[in-house]
mmCIF file of C-alpha atoms and ligand atoms in Angstrom:
data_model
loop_
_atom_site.group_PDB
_atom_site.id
_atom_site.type_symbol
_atom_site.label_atom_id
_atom_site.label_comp_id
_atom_site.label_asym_id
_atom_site.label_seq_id
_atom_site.Cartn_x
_atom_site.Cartn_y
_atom_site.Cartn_z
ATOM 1 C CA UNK U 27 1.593 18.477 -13.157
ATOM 2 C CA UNK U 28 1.741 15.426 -11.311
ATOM 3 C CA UNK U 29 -1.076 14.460 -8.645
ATOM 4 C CA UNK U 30 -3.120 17.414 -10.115
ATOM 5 C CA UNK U 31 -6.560 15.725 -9.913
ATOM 6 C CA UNK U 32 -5.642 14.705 -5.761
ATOM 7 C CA UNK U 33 -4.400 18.310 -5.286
ATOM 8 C CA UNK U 34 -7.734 19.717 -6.569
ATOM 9 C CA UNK U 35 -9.966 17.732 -4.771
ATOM 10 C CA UNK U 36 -8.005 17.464 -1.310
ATOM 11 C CA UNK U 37 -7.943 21.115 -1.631
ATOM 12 C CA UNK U 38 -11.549 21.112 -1.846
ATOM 13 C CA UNK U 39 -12.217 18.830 1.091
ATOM 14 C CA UNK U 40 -9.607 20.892 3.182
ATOM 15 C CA UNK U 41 -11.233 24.171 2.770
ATOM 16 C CA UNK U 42 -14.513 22.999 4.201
ATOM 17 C CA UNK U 43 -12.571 21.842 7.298
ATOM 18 C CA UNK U 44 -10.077 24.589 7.500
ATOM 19 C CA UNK U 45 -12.045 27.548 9.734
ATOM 20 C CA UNK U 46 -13.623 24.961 11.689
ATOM 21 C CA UNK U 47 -13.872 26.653 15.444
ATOM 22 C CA UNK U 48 -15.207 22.845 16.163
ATOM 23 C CA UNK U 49 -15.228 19.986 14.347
ATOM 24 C CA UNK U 50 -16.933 17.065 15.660
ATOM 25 C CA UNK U 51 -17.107 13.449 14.433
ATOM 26 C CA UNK U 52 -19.581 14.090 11.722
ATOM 27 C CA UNK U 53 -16.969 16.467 10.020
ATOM 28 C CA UNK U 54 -13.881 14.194 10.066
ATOM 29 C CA UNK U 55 -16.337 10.931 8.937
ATOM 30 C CA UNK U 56 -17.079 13.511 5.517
ATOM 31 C CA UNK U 57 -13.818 14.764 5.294
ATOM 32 C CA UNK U 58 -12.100 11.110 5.537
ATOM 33 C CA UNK U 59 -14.530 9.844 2.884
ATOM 34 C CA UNK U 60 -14.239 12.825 -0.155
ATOM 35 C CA UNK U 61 -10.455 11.756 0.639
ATOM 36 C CA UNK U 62 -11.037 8.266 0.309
ATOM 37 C CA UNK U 63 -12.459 9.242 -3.182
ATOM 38 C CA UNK U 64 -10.173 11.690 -3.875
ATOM 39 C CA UNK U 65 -6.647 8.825 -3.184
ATOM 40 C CA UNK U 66 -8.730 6.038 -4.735
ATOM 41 C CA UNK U 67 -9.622 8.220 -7.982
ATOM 42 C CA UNK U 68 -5.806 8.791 -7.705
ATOM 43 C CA UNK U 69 -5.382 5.443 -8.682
ATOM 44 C CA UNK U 70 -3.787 4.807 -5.131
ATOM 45 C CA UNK U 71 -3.826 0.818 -4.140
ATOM 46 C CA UNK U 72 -7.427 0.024 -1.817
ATOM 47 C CA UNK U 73 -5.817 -1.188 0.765
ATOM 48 C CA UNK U 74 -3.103 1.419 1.097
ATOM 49 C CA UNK U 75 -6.593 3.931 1.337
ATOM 50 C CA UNK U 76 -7.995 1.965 3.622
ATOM 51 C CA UNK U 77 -5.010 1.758 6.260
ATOM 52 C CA UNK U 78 -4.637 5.801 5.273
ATOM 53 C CA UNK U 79 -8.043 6.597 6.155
ATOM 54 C CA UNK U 80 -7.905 4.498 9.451
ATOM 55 C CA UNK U 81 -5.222 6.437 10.616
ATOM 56 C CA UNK U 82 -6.514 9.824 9.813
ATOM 57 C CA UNK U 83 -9.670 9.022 11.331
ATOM 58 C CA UNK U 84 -7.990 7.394 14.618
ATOM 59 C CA UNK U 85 -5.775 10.841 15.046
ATOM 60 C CA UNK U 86 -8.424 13.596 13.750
ATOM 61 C CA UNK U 87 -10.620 12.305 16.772
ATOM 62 C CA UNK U 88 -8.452 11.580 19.371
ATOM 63 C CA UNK U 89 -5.883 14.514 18.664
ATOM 64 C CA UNK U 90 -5.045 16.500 21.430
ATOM 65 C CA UNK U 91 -5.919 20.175 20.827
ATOM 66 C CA UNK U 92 -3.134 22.739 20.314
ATOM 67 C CA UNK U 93 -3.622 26.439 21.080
ATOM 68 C CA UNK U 94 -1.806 27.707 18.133
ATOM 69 C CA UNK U 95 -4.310 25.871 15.633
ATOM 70 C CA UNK U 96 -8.215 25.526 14.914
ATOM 71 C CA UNK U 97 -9.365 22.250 14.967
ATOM 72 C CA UNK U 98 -9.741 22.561 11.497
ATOM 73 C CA UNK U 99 -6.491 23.061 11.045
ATOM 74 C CA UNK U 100 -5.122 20.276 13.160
ATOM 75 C CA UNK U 101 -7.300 17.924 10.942
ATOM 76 C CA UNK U 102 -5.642 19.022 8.093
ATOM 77 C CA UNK U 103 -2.155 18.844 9.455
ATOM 78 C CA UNK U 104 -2.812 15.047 10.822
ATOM 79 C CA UNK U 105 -3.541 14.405 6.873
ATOM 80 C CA UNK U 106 -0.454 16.216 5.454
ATOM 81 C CA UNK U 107 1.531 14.041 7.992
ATOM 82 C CA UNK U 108 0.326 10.933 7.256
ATOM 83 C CA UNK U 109 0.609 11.968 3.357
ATOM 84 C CA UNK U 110 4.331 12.296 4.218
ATOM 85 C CA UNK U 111 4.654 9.354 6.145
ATOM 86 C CA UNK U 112 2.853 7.261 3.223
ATOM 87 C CA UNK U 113 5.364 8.683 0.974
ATOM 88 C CA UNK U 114 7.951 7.888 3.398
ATOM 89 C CA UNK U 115 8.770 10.024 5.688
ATOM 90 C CA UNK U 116 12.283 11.421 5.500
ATOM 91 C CA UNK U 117 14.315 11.819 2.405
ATOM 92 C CA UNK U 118 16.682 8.933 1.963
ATOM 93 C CA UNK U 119 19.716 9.586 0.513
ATOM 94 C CA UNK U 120 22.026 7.446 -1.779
ATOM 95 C CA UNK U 121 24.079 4.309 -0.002
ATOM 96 C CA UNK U 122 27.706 4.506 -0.474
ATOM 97 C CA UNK U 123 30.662 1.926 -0.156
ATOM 98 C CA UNK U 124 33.052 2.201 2.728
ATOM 99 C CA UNK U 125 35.524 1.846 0.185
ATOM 100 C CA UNK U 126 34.742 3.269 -3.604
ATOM 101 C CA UNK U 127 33.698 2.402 -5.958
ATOM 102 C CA UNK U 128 29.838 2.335 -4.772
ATOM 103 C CA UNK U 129 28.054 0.092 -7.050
ATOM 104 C CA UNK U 130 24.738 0.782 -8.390
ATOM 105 C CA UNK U 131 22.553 -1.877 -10.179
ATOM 106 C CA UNK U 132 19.870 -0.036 -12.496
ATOM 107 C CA UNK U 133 16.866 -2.594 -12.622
ATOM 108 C CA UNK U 134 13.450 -2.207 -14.308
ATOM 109 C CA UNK U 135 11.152 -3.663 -16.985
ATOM 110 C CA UNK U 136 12.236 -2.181 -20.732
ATOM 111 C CA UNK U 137 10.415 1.254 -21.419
ATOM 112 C CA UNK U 138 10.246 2.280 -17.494
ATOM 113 C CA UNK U 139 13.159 4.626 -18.270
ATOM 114 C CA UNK U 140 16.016 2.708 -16.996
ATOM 115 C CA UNK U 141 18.907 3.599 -19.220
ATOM 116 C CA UNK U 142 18.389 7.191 -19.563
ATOM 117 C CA UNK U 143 18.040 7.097 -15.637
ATOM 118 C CA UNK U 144 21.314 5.946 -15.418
ATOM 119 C CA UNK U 145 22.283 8.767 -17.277
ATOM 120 C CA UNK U 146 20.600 11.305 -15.248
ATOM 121 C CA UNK U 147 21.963 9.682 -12.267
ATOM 122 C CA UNK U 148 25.030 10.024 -13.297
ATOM 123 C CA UNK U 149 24.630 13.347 -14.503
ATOM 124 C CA UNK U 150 23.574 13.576 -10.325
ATOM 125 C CA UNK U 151 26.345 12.240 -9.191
ATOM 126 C CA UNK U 152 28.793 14.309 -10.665
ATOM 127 C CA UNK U 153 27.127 17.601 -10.178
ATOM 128 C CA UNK U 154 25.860 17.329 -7.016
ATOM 129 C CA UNK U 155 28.372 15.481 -5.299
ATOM 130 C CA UNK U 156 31.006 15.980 -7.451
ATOM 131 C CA UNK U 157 31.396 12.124 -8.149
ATOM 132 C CA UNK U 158 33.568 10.378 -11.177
ATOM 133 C CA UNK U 159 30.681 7.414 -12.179
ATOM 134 C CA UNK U 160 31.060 4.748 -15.006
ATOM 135 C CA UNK U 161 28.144 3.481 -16.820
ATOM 136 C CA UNK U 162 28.136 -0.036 -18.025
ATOM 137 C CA UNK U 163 26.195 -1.300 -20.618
ATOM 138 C CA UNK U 164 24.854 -4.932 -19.310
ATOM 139 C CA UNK U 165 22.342 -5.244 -21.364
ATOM 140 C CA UNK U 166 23.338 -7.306 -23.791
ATOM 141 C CA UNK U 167 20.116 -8.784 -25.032
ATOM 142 C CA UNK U 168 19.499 -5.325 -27.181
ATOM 143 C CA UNK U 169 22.357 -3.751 -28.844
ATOM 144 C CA UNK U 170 20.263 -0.286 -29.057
ATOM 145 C CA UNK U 171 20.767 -0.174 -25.448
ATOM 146 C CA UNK U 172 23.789 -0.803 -25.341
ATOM 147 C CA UNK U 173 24.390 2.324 -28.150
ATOM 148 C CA UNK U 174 21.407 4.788 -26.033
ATOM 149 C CA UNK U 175 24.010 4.548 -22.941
ATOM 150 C CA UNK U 176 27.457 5.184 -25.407
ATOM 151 C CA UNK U 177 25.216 7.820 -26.737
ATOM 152 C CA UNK U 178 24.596 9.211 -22.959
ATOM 153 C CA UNK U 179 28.187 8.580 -22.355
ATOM 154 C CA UNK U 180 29.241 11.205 -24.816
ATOM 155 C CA UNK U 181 26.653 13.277 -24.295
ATOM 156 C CA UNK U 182 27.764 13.615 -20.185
ATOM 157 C CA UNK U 183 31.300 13.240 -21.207
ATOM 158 C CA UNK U 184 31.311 10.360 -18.677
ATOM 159 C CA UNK U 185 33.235 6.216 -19.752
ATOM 160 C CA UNK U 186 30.603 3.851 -20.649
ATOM 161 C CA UNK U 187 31.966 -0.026 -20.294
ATOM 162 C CA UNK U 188 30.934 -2.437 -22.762
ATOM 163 C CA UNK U 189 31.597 -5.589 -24.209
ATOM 164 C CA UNK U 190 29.296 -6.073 -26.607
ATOM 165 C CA UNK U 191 26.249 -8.239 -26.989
ATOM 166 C CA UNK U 192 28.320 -11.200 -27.163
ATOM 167 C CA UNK U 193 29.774 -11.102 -22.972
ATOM 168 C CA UNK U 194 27.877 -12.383 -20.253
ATOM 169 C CA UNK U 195 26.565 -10.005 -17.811
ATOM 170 C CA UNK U 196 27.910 -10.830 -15.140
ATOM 171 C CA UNK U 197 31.135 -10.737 -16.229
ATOM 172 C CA UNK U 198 30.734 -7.568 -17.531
ATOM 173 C CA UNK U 199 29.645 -6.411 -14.119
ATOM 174 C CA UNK U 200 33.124 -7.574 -12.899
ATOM 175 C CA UNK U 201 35.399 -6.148 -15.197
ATOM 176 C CA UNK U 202 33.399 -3.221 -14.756
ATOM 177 C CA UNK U 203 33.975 -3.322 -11.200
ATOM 178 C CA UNK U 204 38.192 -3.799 -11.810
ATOM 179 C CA UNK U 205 38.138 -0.791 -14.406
ATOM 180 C CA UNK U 206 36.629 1.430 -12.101
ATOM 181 C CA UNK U 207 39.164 0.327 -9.312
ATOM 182 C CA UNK U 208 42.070 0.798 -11.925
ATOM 183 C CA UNK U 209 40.865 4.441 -13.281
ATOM 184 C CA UNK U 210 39.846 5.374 -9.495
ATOM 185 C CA UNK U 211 36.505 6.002 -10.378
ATOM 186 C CA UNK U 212 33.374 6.106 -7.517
ATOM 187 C CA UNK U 213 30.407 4.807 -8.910
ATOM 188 C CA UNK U 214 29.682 2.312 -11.146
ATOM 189 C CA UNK U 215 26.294 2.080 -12.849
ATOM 190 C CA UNK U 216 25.379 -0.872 -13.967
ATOM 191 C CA UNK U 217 22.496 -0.433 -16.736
ATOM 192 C CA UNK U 218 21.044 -3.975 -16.412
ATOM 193 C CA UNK U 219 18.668 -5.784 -19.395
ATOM 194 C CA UNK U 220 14.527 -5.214 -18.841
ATOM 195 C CA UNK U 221 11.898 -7.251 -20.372
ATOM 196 C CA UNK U 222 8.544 -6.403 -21.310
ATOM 197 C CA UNK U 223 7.280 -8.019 -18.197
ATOM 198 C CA UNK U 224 8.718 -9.612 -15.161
ATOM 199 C CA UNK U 225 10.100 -13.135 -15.983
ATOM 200 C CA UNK U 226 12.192 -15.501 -14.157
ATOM 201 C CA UNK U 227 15.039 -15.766 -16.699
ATOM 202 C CA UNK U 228 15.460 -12.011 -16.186
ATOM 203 C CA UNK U 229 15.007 -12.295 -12.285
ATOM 204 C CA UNK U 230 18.081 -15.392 -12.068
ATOM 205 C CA UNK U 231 20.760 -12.705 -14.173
ATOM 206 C CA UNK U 232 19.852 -9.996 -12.185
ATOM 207 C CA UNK U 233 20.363 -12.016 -8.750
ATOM 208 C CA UNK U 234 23.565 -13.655 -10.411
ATOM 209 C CA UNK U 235 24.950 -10.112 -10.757
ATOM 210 C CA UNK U 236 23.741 -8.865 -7.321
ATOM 211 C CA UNK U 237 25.771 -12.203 -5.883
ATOM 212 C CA UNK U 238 28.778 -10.909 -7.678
ATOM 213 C CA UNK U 239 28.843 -7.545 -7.837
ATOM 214 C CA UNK U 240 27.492 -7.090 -4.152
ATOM 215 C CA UNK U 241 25.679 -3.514 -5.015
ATOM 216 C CA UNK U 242 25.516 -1.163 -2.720
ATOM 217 C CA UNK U 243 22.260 -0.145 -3.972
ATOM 218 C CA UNK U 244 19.394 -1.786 -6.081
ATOM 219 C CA UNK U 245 17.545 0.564 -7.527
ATOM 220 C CA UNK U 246 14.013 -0.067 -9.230
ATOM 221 C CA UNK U 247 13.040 2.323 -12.179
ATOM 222 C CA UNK U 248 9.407 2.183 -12.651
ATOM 223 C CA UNK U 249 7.281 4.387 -15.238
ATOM 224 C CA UNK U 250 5.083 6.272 -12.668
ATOM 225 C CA UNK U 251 2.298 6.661 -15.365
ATOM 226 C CA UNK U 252 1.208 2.807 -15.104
ATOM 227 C CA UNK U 253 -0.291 3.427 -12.203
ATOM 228 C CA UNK U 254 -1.182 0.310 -10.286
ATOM 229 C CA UNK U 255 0.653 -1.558 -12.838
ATOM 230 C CA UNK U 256 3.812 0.181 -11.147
ATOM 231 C CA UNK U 257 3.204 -0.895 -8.372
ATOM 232 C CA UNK U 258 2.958 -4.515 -8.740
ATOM 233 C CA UNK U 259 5.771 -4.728 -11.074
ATOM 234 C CA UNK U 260 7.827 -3.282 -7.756
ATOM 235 C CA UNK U 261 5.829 -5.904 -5.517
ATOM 236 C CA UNK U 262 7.390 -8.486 -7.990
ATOM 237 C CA UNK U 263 11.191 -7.012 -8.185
ATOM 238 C CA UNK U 264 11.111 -6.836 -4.836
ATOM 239 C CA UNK U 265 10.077 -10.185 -3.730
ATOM 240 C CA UNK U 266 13.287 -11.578 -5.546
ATOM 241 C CA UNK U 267 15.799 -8.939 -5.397
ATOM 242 C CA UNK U 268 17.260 -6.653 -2.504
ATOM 243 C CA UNK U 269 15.966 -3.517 -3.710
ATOM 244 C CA UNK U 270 17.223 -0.939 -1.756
ATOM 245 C CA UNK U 271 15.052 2.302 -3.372
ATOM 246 C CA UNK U 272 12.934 3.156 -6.375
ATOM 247 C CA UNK U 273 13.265 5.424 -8.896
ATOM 248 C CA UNK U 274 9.910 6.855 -10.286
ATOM 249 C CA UNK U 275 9.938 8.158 -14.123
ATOM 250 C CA UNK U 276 7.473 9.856 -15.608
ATOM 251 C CA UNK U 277 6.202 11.644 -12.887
ATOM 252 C CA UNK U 278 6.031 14.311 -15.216
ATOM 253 C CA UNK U 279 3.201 13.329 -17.049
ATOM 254 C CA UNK U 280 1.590 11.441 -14.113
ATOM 255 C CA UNK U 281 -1.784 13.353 -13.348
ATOM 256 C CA UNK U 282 -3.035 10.892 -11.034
ATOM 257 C CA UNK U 283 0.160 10.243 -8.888
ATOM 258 C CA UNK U 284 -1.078 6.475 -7.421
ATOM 259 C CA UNK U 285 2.581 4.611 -7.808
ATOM 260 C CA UNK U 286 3.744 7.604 -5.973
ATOM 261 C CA UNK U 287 1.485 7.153 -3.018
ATOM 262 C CA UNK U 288 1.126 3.238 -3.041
ATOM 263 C CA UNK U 289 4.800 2.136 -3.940
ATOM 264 C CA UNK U 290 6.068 2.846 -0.349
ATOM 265 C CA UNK U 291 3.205 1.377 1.973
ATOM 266 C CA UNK U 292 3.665 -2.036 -0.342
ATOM 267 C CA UNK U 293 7.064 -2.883 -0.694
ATOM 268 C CA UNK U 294 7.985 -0.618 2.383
ATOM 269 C CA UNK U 295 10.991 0.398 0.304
ATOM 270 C CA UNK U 296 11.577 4.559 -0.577
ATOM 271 C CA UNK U 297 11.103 5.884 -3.248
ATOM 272 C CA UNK U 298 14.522 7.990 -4.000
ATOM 273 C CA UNK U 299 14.455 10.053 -6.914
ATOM 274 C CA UNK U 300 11.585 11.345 -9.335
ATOM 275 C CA UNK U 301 12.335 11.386 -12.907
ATOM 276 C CA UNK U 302 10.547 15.193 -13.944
ATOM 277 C CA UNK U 303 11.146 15.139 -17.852
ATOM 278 C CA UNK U 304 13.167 13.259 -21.081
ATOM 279 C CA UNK U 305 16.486 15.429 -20.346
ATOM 280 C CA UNK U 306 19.444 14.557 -18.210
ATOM 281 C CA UNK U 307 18.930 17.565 -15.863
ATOM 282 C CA UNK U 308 15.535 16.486 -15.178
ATOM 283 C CA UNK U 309 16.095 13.583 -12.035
ATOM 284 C CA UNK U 310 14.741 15.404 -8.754
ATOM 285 C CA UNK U 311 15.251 13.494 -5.308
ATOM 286 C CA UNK U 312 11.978 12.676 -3.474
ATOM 287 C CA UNK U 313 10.867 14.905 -0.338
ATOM 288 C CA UNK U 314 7.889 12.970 0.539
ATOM 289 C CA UNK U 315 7.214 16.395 3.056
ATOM 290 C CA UNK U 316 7.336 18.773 -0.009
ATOM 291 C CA UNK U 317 5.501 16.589 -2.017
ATOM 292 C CA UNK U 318 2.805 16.524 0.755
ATOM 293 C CA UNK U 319 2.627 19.830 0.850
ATOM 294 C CA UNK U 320 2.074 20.312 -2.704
ATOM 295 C CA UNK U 321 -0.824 18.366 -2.914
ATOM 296 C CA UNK U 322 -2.426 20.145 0.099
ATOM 297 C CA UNK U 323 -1.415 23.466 -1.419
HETATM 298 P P1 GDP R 418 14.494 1.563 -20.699
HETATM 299 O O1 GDP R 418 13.992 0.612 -21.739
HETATM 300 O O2 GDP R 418 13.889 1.239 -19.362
HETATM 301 O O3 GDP R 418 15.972 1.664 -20.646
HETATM 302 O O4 GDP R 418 13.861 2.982 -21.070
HETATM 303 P P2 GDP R 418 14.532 4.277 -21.734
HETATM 304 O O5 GDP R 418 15.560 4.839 -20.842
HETATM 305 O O6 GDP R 418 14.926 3.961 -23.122
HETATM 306 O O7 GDP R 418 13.304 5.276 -21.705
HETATM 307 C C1 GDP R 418 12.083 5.030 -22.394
HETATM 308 C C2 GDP R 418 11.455 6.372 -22.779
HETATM 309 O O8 GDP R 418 11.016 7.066 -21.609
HETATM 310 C C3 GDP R 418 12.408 7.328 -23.474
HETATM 311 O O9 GDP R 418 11.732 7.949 -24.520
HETATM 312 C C4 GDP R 418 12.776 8.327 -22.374
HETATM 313 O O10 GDP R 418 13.131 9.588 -22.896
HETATM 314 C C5 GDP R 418 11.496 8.396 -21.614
HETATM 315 N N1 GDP R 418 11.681 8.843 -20.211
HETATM 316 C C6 GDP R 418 12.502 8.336 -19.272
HETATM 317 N N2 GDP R 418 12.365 8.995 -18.095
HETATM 318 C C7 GDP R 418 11.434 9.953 -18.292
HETATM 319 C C8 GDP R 418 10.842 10.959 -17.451
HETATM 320 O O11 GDP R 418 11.129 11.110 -16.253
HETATM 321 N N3 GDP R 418 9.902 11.777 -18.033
HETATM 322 C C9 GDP R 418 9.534 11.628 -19.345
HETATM 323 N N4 GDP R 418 8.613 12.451 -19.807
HETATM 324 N N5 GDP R 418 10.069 10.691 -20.139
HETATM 325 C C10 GDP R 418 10.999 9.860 -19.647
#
């Protein structure tokens, strides 16, 4: 399970707090530092702990008391809170075009799980919303990519557009765009190339197709067990694109759960959707409340 280590030892920490009839200063110092150990052995970013503790601390001792809760209780609440509000707050939900289709650009380094996201996104789209998507295959620097999404394609009985490894992206991108016009469909999906680590060759294509393509959203895939890693590589993407919301994969077989807690207070962008597991079905969207809530137990 994801964030099992945090839940454990939060849970810890919050049962010594929890029947508190009083707790004074002392308390909430202790508490605030087991969960400064407990987010930083998460693998959560320092200084994303340090602004995290600040706040906790500034609330747990200047909280106004309410009947209905001991104080212990209202410590614990002011943490679950700003747990939520670390992992952003409300739910965000997906951007669409005034006019269809709504244009999605898939970005990521290779390995985060970009291509089958765009499956399972799809997969989303149609049975949740009861959306017609098209996936297209623009990334033509590896033709097994290009054959994982016509794989996916038949698998979710969905049109993947290609041209080949021979086209240029961004044209791709735009004949993409007419087909789906043509065939009235109302996503498009465009599965963009990744490199083993952010380079500015990759960076220009992927802002040449955001210039023509105009995507509604942006999103980032990153592989949520790289930890810190994760988090930088989104610092970098989102320096030099518009990203609009990340996608987290692996989350699965995350046990520390740090990109999860860190992405948001760094690039201030939401997290969206959770990738839970290798199959299509598998693509959860993030509530940062119930996720909160988990980890407190
Ligand atoms: P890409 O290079 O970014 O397009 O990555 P792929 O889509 O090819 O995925 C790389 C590997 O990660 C594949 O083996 C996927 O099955 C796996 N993968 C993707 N998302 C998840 C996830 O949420 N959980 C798990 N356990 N595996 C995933």
């Amino acid at each position: 399970m994801a964030f099992e280590g945090l839940a454990d030892r939060l849970q810890s920490t919050i049962q010594k707090i929890k029947g508190k009839g009083k707790v004074t200063e002392q308390d909430v110092k202790e508490m605030t530092r087991e969960v400064r150990l407990a987010l930083l052995e998460a693998d959560v970013n320092f200084k994303v702990v340090k602004q995290f503790i600040a706040k906790v601390k500034e609330r747990a001792v200047g909280e106004e008391v309410m009947e209905s809760l001991t104080p212990g209780q209202q410590v614990i609440k002011i943490v679950k809170e700003e747990l939520t509000s670390l992992m952003g707050g409300e739910e965000s939900k997906i951007n669409s075009a005034d006019k269809p289709p709504t244009v999605i650009m898939m970005v990521g380094l290779q390995g985060a799980g970009k291509t089958t996201t765009t499956g399972k996104l799809a997969n989303l789209l149609r049975k949740k919303y009861n959306k017609k998507p098209l996936l297209v295959a623009a990334d033509v620097y590896r033709p097994a990519a290009i054959d994982q999404l016509q794989t996916l394609g038949k698998q979710l009985n969905m049109p993947v557009y290609s041209e080949g490894t021979e086209a240029n992206p961004v044209d791709i991108a735009n004949h993409a765009m007419k087909q789906a016009k043509d065939d009235h469909l109302d996503y498009v999906l465009v599965d963009t190339a990744g490199r083993l680590h952010v380079d500015n060759d990759l960076m220009d294509e992927l802002k040449q197709i955001e210039q023509n393509v105009k995507p509604d959203e942006i999103f980032l895939v990153v592989d949520a067990m790289t930890g810190q890693d994760a988090v930088n590589v989104a610092e970098s993407f989102n320096e030099q694109l518009n990203i609009s919301g990340v996608i987290l994969t692996k989350l699965d077989g995350d046990t520390r759960g740090g990109a999860a807690l860190s992405i948001r207070a760094v690039t201030d962008k939401p997290i969206k959707f959770v990738g839970m597991g290798e199959k299509l079905d598998q693509l959860e969207s993030f509530h940062p409340e119930r996720m909160a809530s988990r980890i407190l137990g």
